[in-house]
PDB file of C-alpha atoms in Angstrom:
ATOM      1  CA  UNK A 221     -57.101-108.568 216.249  1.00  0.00           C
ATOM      2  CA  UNK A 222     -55.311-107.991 219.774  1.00  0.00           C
ATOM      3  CA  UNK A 223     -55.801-111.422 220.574  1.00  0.00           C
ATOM      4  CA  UNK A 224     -53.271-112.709 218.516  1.00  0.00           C
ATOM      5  CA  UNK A 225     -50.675-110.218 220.537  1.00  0.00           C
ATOM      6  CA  UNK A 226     -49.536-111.939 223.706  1.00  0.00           C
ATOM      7  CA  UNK A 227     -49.379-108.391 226.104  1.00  0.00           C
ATOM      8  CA  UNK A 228     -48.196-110.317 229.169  1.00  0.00           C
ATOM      9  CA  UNK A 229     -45.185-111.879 226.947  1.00  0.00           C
ATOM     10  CA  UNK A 230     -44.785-108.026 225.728  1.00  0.00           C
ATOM     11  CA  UNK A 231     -44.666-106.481 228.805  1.00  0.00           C
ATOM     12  CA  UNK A 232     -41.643-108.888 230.027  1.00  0.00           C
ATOM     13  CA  UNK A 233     -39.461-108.635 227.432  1.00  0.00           C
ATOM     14  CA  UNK A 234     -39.836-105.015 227.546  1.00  0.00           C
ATOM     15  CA  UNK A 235     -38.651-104.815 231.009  1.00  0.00           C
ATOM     16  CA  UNK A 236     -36.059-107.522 230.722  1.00  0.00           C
ATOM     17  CA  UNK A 237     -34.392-105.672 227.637  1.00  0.00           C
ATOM     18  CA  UNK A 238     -35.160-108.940 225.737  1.00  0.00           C
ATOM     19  CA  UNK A 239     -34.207-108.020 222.500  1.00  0.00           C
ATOM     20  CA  UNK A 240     -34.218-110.777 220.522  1.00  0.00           C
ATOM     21  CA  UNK A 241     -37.493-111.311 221.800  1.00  0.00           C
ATOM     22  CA  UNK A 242     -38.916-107.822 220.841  1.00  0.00           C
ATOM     23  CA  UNK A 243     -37.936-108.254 217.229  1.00  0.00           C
ATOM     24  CA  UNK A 244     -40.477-110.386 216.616  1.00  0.00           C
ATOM     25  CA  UNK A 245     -43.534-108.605 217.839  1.00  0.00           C
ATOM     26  CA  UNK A 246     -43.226-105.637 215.566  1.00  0.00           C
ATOM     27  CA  UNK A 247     -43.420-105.246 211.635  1.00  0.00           C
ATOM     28  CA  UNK A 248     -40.606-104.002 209.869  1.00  0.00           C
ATOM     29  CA  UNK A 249     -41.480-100.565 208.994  1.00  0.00           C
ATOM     30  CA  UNK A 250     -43.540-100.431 212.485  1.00  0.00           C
ATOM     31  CA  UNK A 251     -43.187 -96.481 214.451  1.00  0.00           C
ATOM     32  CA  UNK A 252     -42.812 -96.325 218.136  1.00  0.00           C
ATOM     33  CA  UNK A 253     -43.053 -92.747 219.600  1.00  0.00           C
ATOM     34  CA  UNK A 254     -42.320 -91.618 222.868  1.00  0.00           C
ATOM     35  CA  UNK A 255     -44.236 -88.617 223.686  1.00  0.00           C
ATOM     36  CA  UNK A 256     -42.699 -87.392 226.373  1.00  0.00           C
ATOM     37  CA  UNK A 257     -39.233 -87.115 225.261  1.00  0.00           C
ATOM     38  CA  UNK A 258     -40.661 -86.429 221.567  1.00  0.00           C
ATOM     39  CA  UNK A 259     -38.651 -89.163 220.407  1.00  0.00           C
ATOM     40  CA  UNK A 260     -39.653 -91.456 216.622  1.00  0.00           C
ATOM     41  CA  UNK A 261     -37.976 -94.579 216.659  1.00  0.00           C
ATOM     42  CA  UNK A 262     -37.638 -96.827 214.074  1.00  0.00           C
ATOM     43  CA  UNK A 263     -38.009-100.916 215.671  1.00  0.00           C
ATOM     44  CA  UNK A 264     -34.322-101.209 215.553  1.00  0.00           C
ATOM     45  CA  UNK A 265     -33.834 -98.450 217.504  1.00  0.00           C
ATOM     46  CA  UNK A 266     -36.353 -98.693 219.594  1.00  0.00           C
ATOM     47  CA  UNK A 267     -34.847-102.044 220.857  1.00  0.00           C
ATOM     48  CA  UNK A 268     -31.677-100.669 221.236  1.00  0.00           C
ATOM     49  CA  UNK A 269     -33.348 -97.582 223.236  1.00  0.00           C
ATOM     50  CA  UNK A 270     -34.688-100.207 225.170  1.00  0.00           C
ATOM     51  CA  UNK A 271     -32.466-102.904 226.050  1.00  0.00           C
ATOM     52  CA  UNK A 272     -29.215-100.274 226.765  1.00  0.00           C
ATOM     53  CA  UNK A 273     -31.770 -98.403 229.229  1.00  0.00           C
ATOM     54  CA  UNK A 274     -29.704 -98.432 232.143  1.00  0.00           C
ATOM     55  CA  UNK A 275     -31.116-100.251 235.466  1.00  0.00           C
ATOM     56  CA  UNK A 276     -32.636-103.843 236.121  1.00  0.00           C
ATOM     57  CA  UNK A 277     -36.864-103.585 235.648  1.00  0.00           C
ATOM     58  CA  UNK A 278     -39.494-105.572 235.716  1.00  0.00           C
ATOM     59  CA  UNK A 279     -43.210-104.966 234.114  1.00  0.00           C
ATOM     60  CA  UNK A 280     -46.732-105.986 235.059  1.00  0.00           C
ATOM     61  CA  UNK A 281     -50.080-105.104 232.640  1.00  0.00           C
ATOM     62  CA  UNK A 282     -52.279-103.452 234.992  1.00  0.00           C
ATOM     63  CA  UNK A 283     -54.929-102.946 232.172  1.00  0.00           C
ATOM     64  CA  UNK A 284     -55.698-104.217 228.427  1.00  0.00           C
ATOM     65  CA  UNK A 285     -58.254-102.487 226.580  1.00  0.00           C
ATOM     66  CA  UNK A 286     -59.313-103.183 222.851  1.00  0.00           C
ATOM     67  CA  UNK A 287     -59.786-101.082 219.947  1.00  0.00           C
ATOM     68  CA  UNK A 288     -60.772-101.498 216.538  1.00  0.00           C
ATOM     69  CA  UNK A 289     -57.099-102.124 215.214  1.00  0.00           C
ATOM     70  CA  UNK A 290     -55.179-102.801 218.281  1.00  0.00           C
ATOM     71  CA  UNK A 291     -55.344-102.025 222.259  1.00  0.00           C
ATOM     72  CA  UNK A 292     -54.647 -99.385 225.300  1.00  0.00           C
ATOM     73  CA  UNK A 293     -52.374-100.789 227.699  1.00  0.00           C
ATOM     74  CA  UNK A 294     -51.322 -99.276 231.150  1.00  0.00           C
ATOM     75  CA  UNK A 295     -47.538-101.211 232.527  1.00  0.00           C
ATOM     76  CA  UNK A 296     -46.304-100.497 235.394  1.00  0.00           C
ATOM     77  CA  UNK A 297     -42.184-100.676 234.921  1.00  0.00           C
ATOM     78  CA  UNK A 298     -40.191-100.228 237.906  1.00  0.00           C
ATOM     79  CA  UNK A 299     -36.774-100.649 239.679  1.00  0.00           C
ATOM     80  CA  UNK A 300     -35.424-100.472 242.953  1.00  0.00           C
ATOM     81  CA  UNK A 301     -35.005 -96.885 241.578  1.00  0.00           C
ATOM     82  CA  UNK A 302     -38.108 -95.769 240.490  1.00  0.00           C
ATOM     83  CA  UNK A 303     -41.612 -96.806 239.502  1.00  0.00           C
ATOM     84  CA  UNK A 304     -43.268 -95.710 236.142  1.00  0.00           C
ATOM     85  CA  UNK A 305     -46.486 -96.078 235.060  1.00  0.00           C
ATOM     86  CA  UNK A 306     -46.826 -96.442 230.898  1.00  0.00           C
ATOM     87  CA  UNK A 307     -49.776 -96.096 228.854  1.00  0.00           C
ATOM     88  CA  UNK A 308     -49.550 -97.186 225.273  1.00  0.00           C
ATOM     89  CA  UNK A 309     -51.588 -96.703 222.063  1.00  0.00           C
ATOM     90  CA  UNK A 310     -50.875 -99.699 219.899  1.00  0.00           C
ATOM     91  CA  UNK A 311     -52.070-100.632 216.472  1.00  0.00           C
ATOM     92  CA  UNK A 312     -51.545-104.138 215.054  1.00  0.00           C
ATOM     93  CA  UNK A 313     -51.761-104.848 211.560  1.00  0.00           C
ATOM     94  CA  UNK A 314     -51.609-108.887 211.086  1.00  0.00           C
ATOM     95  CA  UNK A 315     -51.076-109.024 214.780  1.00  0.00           C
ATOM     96  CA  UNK A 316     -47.939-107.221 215.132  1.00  0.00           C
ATOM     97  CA  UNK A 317     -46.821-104.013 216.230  1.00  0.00           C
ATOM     98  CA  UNK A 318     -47.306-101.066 213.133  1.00  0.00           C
ATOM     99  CA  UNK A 319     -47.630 -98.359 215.607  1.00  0.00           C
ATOM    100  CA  UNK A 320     -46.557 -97.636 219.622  1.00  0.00           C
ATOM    101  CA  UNK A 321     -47.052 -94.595 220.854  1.00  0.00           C
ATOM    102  CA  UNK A 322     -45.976 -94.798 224.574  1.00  0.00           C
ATOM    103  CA  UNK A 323     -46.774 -92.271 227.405  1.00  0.00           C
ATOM    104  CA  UNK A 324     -44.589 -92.175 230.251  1.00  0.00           C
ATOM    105  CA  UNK A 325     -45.144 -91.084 233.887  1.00  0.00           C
ATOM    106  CA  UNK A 326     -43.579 -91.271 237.199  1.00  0.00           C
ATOM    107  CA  UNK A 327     -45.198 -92.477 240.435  1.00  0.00           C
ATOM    108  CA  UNK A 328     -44.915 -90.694 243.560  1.00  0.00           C
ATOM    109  CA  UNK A 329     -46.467 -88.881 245.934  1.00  0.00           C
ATOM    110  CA  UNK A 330     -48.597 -86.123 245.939  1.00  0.00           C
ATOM    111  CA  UNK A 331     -47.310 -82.788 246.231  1.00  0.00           C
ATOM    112  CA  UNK A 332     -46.922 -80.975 249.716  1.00  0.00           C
ATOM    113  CA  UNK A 333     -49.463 -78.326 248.678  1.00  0.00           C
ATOM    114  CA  UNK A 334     -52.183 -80.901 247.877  1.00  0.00           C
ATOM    115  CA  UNK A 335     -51.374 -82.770 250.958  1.00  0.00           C
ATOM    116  CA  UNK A 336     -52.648 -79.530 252.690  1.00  0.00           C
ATOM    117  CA  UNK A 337     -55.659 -79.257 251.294  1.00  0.00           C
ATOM    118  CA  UNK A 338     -56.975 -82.789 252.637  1.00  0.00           C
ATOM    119  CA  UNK A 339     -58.451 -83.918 249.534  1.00  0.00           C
ATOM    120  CA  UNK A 340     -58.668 -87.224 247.493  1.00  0.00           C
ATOM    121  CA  UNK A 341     -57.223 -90.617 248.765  1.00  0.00           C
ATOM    122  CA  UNK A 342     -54.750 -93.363 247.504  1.00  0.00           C
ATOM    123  CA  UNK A 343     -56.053 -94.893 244.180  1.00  0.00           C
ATOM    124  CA  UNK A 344     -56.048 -98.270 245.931  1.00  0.00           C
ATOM    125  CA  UNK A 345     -59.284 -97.147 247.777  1.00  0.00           C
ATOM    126  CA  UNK A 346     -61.215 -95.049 245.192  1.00  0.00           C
ATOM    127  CA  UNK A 347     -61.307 -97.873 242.476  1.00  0.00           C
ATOM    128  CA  UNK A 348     -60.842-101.081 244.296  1.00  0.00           C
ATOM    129  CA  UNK A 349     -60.147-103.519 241.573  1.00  0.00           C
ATOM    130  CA  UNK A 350     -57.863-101.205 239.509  1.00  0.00           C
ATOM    131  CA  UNK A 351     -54.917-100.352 241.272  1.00  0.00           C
TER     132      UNK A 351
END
């Protein structure tokens, strides 16, 4: 089922507010929810929540997992600003979008008091491959 979703395509127009573009990957009575802000949008206004985000971005798909009606993505969208990394449940029904439920975080480093205790290392390192 996810492989008639193009993520890479997805990703882009998400970060360059592409609306016209991200009408067409969603049904019409599709939910996007954005956990963090506990926030239900209907696709209409989740484009518009989208493409009047302030700031310039771009996206890249770190990682594309599937699931029995959909996939797990993790984007990385990021400025000159700020970097964020996004994780995002979505279910496709006919290939399209019927459910997004996106999970927002921002990258940084760690804090001061975990610095201290000289534990851990950059992610890079750890994992290798998936940075």
């Amino acid at each position: 089922m996810a492989m008639h979703f193009n993520v890479e395509q997805f990703v882009q127009d998400v970060a360059k507010q592409n609306a016209v573009g991200l009408k067409g990957y969603f049904t019409h009575d599709a939910i996007i929810c954005w956990h963090d802000s506990d926030e239900q949008f209907t696709v209409d206004e989740y484009i518009r929540a989208n493409c009047e985000y302030p700031g310039q971005w771009n996206g890249e798909s770190m990682r594309v997992e599937t699931t029995n009606d959909g996939i797990v993505m993790v984007t990385k969208i990021f400025s000159d600003e700020s970097t964020h990394l996004v994780t995002a449940f979505v279910k496709l029904t006919d290939g399209k979008i019927s459910r997004l439920d996106e999970y927002y975080s921002d990258c940084g480093e760690a804090p001061e008091w975990r610095k201290e205790m000289n534990i851990g290392k950059p992610i890079e390192v750890a994992l290798g491959e998936f940075v």
